[in-house]
Tab-separated table of C-alpha atoms in Angstrom:
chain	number	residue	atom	x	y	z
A	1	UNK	CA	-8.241	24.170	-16.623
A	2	UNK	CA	-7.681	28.051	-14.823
A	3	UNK	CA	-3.841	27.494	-12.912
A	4	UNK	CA	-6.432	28.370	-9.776
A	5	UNK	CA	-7.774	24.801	-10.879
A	6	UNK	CA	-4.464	23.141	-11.481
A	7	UNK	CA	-3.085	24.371	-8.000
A	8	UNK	CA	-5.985	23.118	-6.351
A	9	UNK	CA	-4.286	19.456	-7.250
A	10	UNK	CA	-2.421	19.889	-4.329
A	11	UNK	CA	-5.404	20.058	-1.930
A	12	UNK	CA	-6.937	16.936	-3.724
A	13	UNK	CA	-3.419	15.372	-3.009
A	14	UNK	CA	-3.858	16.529	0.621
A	15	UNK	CA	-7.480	15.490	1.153
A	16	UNK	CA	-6.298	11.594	-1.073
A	17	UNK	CA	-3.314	11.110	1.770
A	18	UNK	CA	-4.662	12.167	4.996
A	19	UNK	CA	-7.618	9.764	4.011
A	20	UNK	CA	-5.251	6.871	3.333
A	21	UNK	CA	-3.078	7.579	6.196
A	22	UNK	CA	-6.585	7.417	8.481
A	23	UNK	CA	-7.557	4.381	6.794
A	24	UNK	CA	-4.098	2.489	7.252
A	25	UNK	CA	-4.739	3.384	10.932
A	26	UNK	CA	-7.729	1.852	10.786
A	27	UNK	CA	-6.436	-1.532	8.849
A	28	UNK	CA	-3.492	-1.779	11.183
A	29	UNK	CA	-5.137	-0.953	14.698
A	30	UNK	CA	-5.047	-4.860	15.552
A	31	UNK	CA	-1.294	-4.882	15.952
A	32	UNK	CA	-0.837	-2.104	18.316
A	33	UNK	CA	-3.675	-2.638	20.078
A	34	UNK	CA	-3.113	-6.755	20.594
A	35	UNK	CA	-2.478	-6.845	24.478
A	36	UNK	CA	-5.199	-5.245	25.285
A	37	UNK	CA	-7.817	-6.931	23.092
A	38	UNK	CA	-6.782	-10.238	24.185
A	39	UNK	CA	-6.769	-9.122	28.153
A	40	UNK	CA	-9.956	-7.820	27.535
A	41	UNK	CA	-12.044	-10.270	25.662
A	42	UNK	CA	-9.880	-13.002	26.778
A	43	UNK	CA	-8.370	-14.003	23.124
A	44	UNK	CA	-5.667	-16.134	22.041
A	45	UNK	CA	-2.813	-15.045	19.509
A	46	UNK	CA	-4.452	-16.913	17.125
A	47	UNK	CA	-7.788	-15.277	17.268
A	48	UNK	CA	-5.782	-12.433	16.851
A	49	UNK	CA	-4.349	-13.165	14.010
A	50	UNK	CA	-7.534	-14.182	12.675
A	51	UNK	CA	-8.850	-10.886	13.311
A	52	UNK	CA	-6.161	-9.624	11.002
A	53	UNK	CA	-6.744	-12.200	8.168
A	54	UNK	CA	-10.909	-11.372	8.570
A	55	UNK	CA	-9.694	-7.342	7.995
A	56	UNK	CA	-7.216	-8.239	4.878
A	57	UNK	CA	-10.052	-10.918	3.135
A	58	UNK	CA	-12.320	-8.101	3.317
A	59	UNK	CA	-10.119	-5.958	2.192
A	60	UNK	CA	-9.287	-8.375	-0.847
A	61	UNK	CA	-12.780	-8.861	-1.625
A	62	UNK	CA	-14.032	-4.964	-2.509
A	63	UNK	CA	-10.627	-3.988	-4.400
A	64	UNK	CA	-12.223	-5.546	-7.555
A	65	UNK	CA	-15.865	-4.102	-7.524
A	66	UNK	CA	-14.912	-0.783	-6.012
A	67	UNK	CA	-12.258	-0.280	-8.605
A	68	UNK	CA	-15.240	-1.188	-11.595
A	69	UNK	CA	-17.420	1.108	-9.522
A	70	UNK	CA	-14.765	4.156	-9.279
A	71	UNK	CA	-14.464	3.704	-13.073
A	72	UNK	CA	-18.463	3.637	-13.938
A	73	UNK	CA	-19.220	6.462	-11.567
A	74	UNK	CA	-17.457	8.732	-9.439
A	75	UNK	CA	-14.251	8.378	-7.371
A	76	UNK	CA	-15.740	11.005	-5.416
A	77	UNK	CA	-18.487	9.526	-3.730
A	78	UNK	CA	-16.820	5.881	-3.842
A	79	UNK	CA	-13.902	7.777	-1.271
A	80	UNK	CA	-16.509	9.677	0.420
A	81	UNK	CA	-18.597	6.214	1.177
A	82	UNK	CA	-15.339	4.744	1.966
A	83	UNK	CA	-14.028	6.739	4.669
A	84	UNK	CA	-17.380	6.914	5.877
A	85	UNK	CA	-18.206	3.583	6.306
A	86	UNK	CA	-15.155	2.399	7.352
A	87	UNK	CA	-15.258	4.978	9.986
A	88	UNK	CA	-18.763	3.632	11.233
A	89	UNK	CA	-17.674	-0.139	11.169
A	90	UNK	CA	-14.362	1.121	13.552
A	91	UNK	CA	-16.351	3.196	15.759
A	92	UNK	CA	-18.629	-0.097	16.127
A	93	UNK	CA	-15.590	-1.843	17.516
A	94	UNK	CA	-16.551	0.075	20.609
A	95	UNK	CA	-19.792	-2.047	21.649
A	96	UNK	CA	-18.074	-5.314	20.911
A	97	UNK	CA	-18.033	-8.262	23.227
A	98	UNK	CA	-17.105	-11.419	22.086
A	99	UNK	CA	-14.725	-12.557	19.145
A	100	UNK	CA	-16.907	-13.275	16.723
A	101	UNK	CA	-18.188	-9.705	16.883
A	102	UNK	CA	-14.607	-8.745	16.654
A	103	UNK	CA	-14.258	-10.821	13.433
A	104	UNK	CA	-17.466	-9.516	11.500
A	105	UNK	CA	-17.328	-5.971	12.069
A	106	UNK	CA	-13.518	-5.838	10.691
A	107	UNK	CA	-14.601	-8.301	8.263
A	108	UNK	CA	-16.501	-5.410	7.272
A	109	UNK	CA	-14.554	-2.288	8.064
A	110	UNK	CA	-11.942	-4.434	5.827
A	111	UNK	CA	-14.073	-4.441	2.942
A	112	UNK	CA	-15.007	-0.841	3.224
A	113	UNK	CA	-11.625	0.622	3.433
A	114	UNK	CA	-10.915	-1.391	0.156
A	115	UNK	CA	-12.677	0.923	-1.891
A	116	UNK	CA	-9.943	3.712	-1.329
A	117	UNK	CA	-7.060	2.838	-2.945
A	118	UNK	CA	-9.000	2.828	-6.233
A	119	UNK	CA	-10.357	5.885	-5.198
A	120	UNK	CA	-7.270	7.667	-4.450
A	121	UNK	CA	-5.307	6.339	-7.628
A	122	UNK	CA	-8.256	7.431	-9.790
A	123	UNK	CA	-7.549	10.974	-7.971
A	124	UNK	CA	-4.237	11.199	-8.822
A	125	UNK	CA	-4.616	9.928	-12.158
A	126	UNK	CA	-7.248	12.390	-13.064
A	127	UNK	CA	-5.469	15.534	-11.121
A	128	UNK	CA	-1.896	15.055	-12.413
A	129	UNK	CA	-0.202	15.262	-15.756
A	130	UNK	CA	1.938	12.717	-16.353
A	131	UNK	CA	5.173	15.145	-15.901
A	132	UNK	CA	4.651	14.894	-11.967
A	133	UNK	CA	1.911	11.752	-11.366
A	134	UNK	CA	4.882	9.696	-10.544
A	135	UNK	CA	5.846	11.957	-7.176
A	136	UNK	CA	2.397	12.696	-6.573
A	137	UNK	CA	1.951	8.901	-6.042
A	138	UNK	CA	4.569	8.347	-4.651
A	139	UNK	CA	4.009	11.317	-1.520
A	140	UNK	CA	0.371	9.474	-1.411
A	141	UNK	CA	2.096	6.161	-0.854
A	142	UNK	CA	4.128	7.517	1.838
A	143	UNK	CA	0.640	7.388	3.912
A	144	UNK	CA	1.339	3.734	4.339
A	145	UNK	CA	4.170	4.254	6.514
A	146	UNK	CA	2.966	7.161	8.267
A	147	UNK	CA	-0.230	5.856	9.475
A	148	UNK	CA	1.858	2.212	10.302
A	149	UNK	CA	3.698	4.868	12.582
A	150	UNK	CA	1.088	7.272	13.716
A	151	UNK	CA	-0.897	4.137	14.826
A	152	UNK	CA	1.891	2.434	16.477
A	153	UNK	CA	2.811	5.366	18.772
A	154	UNK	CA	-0.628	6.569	19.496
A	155	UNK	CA	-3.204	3.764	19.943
A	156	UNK	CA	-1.119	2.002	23.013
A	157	UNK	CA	-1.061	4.821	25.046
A	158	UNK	CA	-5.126	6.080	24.210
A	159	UNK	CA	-5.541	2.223	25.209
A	160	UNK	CA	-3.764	2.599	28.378
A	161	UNK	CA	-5.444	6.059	29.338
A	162	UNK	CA	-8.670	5.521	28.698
A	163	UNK	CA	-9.647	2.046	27.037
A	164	UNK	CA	-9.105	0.253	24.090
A	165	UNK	CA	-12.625	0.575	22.968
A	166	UNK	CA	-12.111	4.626	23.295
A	167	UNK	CA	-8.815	4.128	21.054
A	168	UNK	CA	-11.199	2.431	18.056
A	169	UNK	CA	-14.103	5.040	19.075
A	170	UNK	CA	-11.478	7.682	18.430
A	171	UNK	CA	-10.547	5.787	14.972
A	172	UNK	CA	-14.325	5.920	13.816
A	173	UNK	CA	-14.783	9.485	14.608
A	174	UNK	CA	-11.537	10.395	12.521
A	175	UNK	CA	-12.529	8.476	9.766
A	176	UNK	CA	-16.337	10.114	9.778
A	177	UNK	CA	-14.154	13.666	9.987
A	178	UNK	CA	-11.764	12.667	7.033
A	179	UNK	CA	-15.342	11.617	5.197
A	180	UNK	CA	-16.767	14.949	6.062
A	181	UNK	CA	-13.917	16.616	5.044
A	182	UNK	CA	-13.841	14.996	1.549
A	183	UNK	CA	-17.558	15.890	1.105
A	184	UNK	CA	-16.598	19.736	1.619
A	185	UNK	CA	-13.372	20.289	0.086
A	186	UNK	CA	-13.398	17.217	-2.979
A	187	UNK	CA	-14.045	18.443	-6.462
A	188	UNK	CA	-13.683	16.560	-9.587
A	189	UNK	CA	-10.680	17.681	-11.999
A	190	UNK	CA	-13.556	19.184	-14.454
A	191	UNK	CA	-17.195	18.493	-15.201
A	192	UNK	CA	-16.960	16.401	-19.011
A	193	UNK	CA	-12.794	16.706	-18.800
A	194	UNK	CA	-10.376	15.527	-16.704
A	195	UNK	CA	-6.613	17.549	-16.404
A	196	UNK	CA	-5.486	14.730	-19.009
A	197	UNK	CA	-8.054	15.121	-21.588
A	198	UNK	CA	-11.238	12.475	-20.480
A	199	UNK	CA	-14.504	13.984	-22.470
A	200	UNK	CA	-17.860	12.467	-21.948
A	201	UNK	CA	-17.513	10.239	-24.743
A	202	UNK	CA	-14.193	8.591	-23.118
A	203	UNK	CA	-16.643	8.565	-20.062
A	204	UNK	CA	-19.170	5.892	-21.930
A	205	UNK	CA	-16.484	3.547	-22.435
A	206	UNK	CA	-15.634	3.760	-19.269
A	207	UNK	CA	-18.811	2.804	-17.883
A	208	UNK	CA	-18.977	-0.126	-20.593
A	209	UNK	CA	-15.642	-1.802	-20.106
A	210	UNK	CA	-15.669	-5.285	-18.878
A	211	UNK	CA	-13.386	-6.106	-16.559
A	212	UNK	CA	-11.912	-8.761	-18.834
A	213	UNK	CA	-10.507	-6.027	-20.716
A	214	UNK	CA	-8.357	-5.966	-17.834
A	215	UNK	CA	-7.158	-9.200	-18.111
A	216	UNK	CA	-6.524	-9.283	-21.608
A	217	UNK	CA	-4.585	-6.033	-21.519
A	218	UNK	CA	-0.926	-7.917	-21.684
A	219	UNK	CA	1.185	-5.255	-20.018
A	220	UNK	CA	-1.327	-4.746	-17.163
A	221	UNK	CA	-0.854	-8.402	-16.651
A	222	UNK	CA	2.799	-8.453	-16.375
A	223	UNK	CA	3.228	-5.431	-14.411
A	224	UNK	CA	0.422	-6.790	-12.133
A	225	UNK	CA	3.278	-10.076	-11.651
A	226	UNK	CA	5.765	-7.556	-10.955
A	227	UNK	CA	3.872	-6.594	-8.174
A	228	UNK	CA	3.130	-9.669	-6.769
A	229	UNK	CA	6.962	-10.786	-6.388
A	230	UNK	CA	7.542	-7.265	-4.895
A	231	UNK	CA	4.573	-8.291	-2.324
A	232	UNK	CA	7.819	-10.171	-0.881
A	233	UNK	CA	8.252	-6.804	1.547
A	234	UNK	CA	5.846	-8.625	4.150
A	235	UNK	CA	8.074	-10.977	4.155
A	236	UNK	CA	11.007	-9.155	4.902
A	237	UNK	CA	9.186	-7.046	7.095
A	238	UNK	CA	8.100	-10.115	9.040
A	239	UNK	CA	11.799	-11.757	9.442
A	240	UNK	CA	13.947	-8.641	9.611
A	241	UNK	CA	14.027	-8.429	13.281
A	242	UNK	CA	14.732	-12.192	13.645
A	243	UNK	CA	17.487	-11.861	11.016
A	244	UNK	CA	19.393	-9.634	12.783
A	245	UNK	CA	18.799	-11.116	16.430
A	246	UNK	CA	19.176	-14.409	15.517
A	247	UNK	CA	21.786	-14.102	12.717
A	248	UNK	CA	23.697	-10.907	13.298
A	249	UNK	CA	23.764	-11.352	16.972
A	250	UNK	CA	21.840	-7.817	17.454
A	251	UNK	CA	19.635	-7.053	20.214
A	252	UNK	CA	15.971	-7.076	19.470
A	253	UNK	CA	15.802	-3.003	20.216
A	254	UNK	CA	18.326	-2.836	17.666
A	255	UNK	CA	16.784	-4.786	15.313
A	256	UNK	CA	13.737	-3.032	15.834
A	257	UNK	CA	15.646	0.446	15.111
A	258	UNK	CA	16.589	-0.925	12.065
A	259	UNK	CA	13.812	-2.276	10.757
A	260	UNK	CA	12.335	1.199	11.392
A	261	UNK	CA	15.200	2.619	9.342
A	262	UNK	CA	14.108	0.439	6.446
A	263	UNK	CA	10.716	1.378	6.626
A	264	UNK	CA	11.769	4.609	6.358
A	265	UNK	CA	13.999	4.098	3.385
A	266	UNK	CA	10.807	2.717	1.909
A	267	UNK	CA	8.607	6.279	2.832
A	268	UNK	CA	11.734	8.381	1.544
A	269	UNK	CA	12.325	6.261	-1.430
A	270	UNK	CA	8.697	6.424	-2.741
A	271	UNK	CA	8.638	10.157	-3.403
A	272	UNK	CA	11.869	10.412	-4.596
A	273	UNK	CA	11.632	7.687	-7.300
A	274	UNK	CA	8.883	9.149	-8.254
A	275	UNK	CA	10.551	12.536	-8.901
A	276	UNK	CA	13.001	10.404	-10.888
A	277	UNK	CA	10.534	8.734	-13.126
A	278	UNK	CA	8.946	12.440	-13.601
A	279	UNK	CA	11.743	14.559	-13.936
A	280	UNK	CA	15.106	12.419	-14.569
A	281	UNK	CA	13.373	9.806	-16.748
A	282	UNK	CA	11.551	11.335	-18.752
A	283	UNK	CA	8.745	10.206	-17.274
A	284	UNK	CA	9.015	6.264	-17.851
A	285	UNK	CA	7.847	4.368	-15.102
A	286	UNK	CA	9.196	0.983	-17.127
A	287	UNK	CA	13.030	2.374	-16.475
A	288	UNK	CA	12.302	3.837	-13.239
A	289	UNK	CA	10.437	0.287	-12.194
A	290	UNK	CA	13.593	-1.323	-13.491
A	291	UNK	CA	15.696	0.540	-11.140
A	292	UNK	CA	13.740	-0.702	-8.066
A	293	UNK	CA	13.920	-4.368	-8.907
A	294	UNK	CA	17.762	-4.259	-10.053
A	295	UNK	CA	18.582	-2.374	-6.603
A	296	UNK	CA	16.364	-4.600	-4.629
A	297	UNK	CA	18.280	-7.679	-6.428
A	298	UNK	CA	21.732	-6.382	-5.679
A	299	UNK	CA	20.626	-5.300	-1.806
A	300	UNK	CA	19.145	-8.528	-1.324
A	301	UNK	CA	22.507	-10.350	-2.953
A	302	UNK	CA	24.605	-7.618	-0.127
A	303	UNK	CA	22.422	-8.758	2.749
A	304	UNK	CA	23.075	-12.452	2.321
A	305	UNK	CA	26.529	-11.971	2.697
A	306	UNK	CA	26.306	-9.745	5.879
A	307	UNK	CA	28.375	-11.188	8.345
A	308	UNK	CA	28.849	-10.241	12.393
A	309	UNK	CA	30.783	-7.760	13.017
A	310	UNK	CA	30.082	-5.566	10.402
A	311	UNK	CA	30.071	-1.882	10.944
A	312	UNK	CA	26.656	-0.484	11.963
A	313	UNK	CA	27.251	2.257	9.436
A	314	UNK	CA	27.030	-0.344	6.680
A	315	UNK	CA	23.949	-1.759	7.675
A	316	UNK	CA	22.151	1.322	8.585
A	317	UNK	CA	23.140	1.644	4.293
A	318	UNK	CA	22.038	-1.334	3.548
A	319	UNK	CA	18.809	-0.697	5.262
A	320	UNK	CA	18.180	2.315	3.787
A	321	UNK	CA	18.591	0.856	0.551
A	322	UNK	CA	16.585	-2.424	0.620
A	323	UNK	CA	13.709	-0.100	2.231
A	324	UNK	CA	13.778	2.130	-1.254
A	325	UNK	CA	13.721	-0.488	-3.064
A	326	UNK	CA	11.562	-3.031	-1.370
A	327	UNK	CA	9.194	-1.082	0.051
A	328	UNK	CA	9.055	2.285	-1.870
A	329	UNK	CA	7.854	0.275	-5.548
A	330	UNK	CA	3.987	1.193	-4.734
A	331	UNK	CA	4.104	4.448	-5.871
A	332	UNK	CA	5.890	3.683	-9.370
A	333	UNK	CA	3.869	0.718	-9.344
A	334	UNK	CA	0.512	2.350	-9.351
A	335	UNK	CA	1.273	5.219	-11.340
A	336	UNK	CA	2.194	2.730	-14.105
A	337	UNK	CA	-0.640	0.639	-13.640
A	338	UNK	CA	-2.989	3.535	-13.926
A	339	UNK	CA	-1.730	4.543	-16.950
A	340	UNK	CA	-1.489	1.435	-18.848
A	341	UNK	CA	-4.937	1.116	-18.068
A	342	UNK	CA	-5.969	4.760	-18.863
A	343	UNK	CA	-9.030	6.584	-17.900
A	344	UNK	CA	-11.110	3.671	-19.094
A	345	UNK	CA	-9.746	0.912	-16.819
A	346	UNK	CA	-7.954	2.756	-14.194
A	347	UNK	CA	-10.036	1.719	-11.068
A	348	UNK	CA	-10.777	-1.702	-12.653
A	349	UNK	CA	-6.769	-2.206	-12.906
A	350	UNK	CA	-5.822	-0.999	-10.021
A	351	UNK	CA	-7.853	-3.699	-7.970
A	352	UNK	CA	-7.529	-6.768	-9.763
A	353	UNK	CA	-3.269	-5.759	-9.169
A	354	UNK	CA	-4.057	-5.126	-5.707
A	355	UNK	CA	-5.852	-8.048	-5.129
A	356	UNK	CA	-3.050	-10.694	-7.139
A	357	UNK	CA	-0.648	-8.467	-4.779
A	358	UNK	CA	-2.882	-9.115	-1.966
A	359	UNK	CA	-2.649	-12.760	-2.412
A	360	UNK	CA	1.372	-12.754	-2.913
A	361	UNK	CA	1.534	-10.448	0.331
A	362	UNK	CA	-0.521	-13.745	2.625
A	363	UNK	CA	1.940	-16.160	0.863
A	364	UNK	CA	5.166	-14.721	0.874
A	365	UNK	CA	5.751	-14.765	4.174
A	366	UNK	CA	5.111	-18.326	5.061
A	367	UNK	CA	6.919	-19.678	1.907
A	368	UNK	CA	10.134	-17.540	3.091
A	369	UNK	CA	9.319	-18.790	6.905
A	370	UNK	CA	9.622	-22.518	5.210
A	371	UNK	CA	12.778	-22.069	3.186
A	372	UNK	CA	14.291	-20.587	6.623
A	373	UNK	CA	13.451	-23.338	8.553
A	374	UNK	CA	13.776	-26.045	6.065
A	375	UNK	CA	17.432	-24.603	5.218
A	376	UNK	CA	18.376	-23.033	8.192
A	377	UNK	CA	19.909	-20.174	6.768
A	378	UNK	CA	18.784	-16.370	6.259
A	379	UNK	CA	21.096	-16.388	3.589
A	380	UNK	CA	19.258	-18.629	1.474
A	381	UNK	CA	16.210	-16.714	2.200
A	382	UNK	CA	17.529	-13.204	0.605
A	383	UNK	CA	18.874	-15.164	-2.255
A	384	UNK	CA	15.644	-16.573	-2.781
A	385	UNK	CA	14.179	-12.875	-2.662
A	386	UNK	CA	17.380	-11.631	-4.242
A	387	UNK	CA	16.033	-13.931	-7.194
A	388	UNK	CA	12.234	-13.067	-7.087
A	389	UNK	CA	13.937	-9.450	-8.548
A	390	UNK	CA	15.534	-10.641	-11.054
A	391	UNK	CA	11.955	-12.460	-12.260
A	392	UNK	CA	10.518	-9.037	-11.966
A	393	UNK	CA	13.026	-7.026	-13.658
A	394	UNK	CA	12.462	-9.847	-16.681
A	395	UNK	CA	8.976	-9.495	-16.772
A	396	UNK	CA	9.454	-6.025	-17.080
A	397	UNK	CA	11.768	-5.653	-19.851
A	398	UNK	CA	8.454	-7.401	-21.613
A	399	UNK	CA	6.493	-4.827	-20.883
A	400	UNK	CA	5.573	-1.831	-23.796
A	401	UNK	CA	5.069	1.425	-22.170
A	402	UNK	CA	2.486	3.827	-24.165
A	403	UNK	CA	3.727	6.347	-26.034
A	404	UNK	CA	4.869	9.889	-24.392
A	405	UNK	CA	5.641	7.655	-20.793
């Protein structure tokens, strides 16, 4: 490839994380935008909430068959579609009246926006050498926190201007633009070859690889349960503000600072461990993985033993840490993922360890809820996650990275 081609990675980075951000927006609108939907179509918090579980199921249920489709065809037109569709389905949310309406067209908006993680990790994959796939992930996983943020701070007060059927109008029309956008400016790494080598022939067995050979593929497995103990962020995303309100003795905006200063320990850390794996590790993601889960052990361990009166300094620390290791894993994770599976089973892999993530990221936080309340302690509860690391850095140490990672 020309180096006017391999610069032009950077763009295809670009074009993969402005999508997801847009699409994470799109995912997450129910949050920010609660109050309003239940004043105006009269709902309860649990309709709500069901709202959200309608988005994630449909979510769960393309991850698989988009990834097999990314890997038969073209991640191209499978992002294009995506962003797209997704857009449509949010811009629909304008026209709805009742709940059930509500519940169907997110239903569906969820199962569209599915397709681009697959999408976008086929991108990198294909665009990056493994010398700097690691970071390039890692900024692309970054999106998740920025559009959690971006959506947060700007849907609320489009709601109160205007409506909140304008503020998911507005949505649809940005996801159309990111489509169209995609459409001009996406190109694949080469026509036959990909940056790391993919000819034509590589291509056929792509298109003929059953998705068992997912399954069967031992280290996909195990890094795909590595994953879905690390799925425990939700939970600690869900309790952190209660943890520190109801045992730290913090006020809830305090608590809420801080739980935005682990969230960003998670967007700074996913980058940066990234660069490590790349540039410090010599590009293992097994080592680098084992850093995250070791670090999110010992944070967890430090955070049980937390006590009132502690400096704010410390915590602020603390948070920082557990964010970079708790919440800034996706980026290793997927990078590692893709390239256990390889060109052949990249898309296929990286859904079927979304969706067993998926399904750890609904349970976790109930199961951690029950051993709060049935122990009533928080420090039981981080021990418990303390040991869910240690699991993870076991079933790591089983795990046989290729050769040259």
């Amino acid at each position: 490839m020309s180096e006017a081609g391999l610069r032009y990675r950077w763009a295809i980075l670009g074009i993969c994380w402005l999508g997801y951000i847009i699409a994470l927006m799109q995912r997450l609108s129910i949050g920010p935008l609660a109050p309003f939907l239940k004043e105006g179509l009269n709902l309860t918090n649990s309709q709500i909430g069901m709202i959200t579980f309608a988005t994630f199921f449909g979510y769960m249920l393309a991850l698989v068959p988009s990834g097999t489709i990314v890997d038969r065809f073209n991640e191209k037109a499978v992002l294009i579609l995506s962003e797209m569709i997704g857009g449509i389905f949010v811009g629909c949310l304008f026209f709805a009246s009742r709940y059930y309406q509500m519940l169907i067209i997110m239903a569906f908006c969820g199962m569209a926006l599915g397709s681009i993680l697959p999408a976008t990790t086929k991108a990198i994959f294909t665009w990056f050498s493994d010398k700097e796939r690691a970071t390039a992930m890692g900024i692309k996983h970054t999106a998740i926190n920025i559009g959690g943020i971006i959506g947060s701070i700007t849907l609320p007060p489009l709601a109160l201007a205007l409506s909140w059927r304008h503020a998911f109008l507005a949505m649809g029309f940005l996801g159309i633009g990111i489509g169209v956008l995609t459409l001009m400016f996406y190109r694949s790494a080469h026509p036959g070859v990909s940056i790391n080598g993919t000819t034509e022939r590589v291509k056929s067995d792509m298109e003929n690889a059953p998705l068992i050979d997912v399954i069967k593929n031992k280290n996909i497995v195990l890094v795909t349960l590595v994953g879905l103990c690390a799925a425990v962020e939700f939970a600690i995303i869900t309790y952190f503000v209660l943890f520190l309100n109801e045992s730290l003795g913090y006020a809830v905006v305090t608590a809420g600072f801080l739980l935005a200063v682990l969230e960003g320990g998670g967007a700074l850390g996913k980058p940066i461990l990234g660069f490590i794996s790349d540039r410090i590790l010599d590009r293992s993601r097994k080592k680098a993985y084992l850093v995250v889960t070791t670090t999110w052990c010992l944070a967890c361990i430090l955070m049980a033993f937390v006590g009132k009166g502690e400096p704010v300094w410390i915590l602020i620390l603390l948070c920082v840490i557990l964010g970079a290791s708790t919440i800034g894993w996706s980026g290793i994770h997927f990078t590692f993922i893709a390239e256990l599976g390889g060109e052949r089973l990249v898309g296929r892999a990286t859904g079927v360890s979304t969706f067993v993530m998926a399904l750890g990221a609904m349970a976790w936080p109930p199961m951690i809820g029950m051993i709060i309340d049935l122990s009533g302690s928080y420090k039981i509860a981080w021990l418990a996650i303390a040991l869910l690391g240690m699991v993870a850095s076991f079933l790591l140490l089983m795990v046989r990275e290729k050769e040259g990672s």
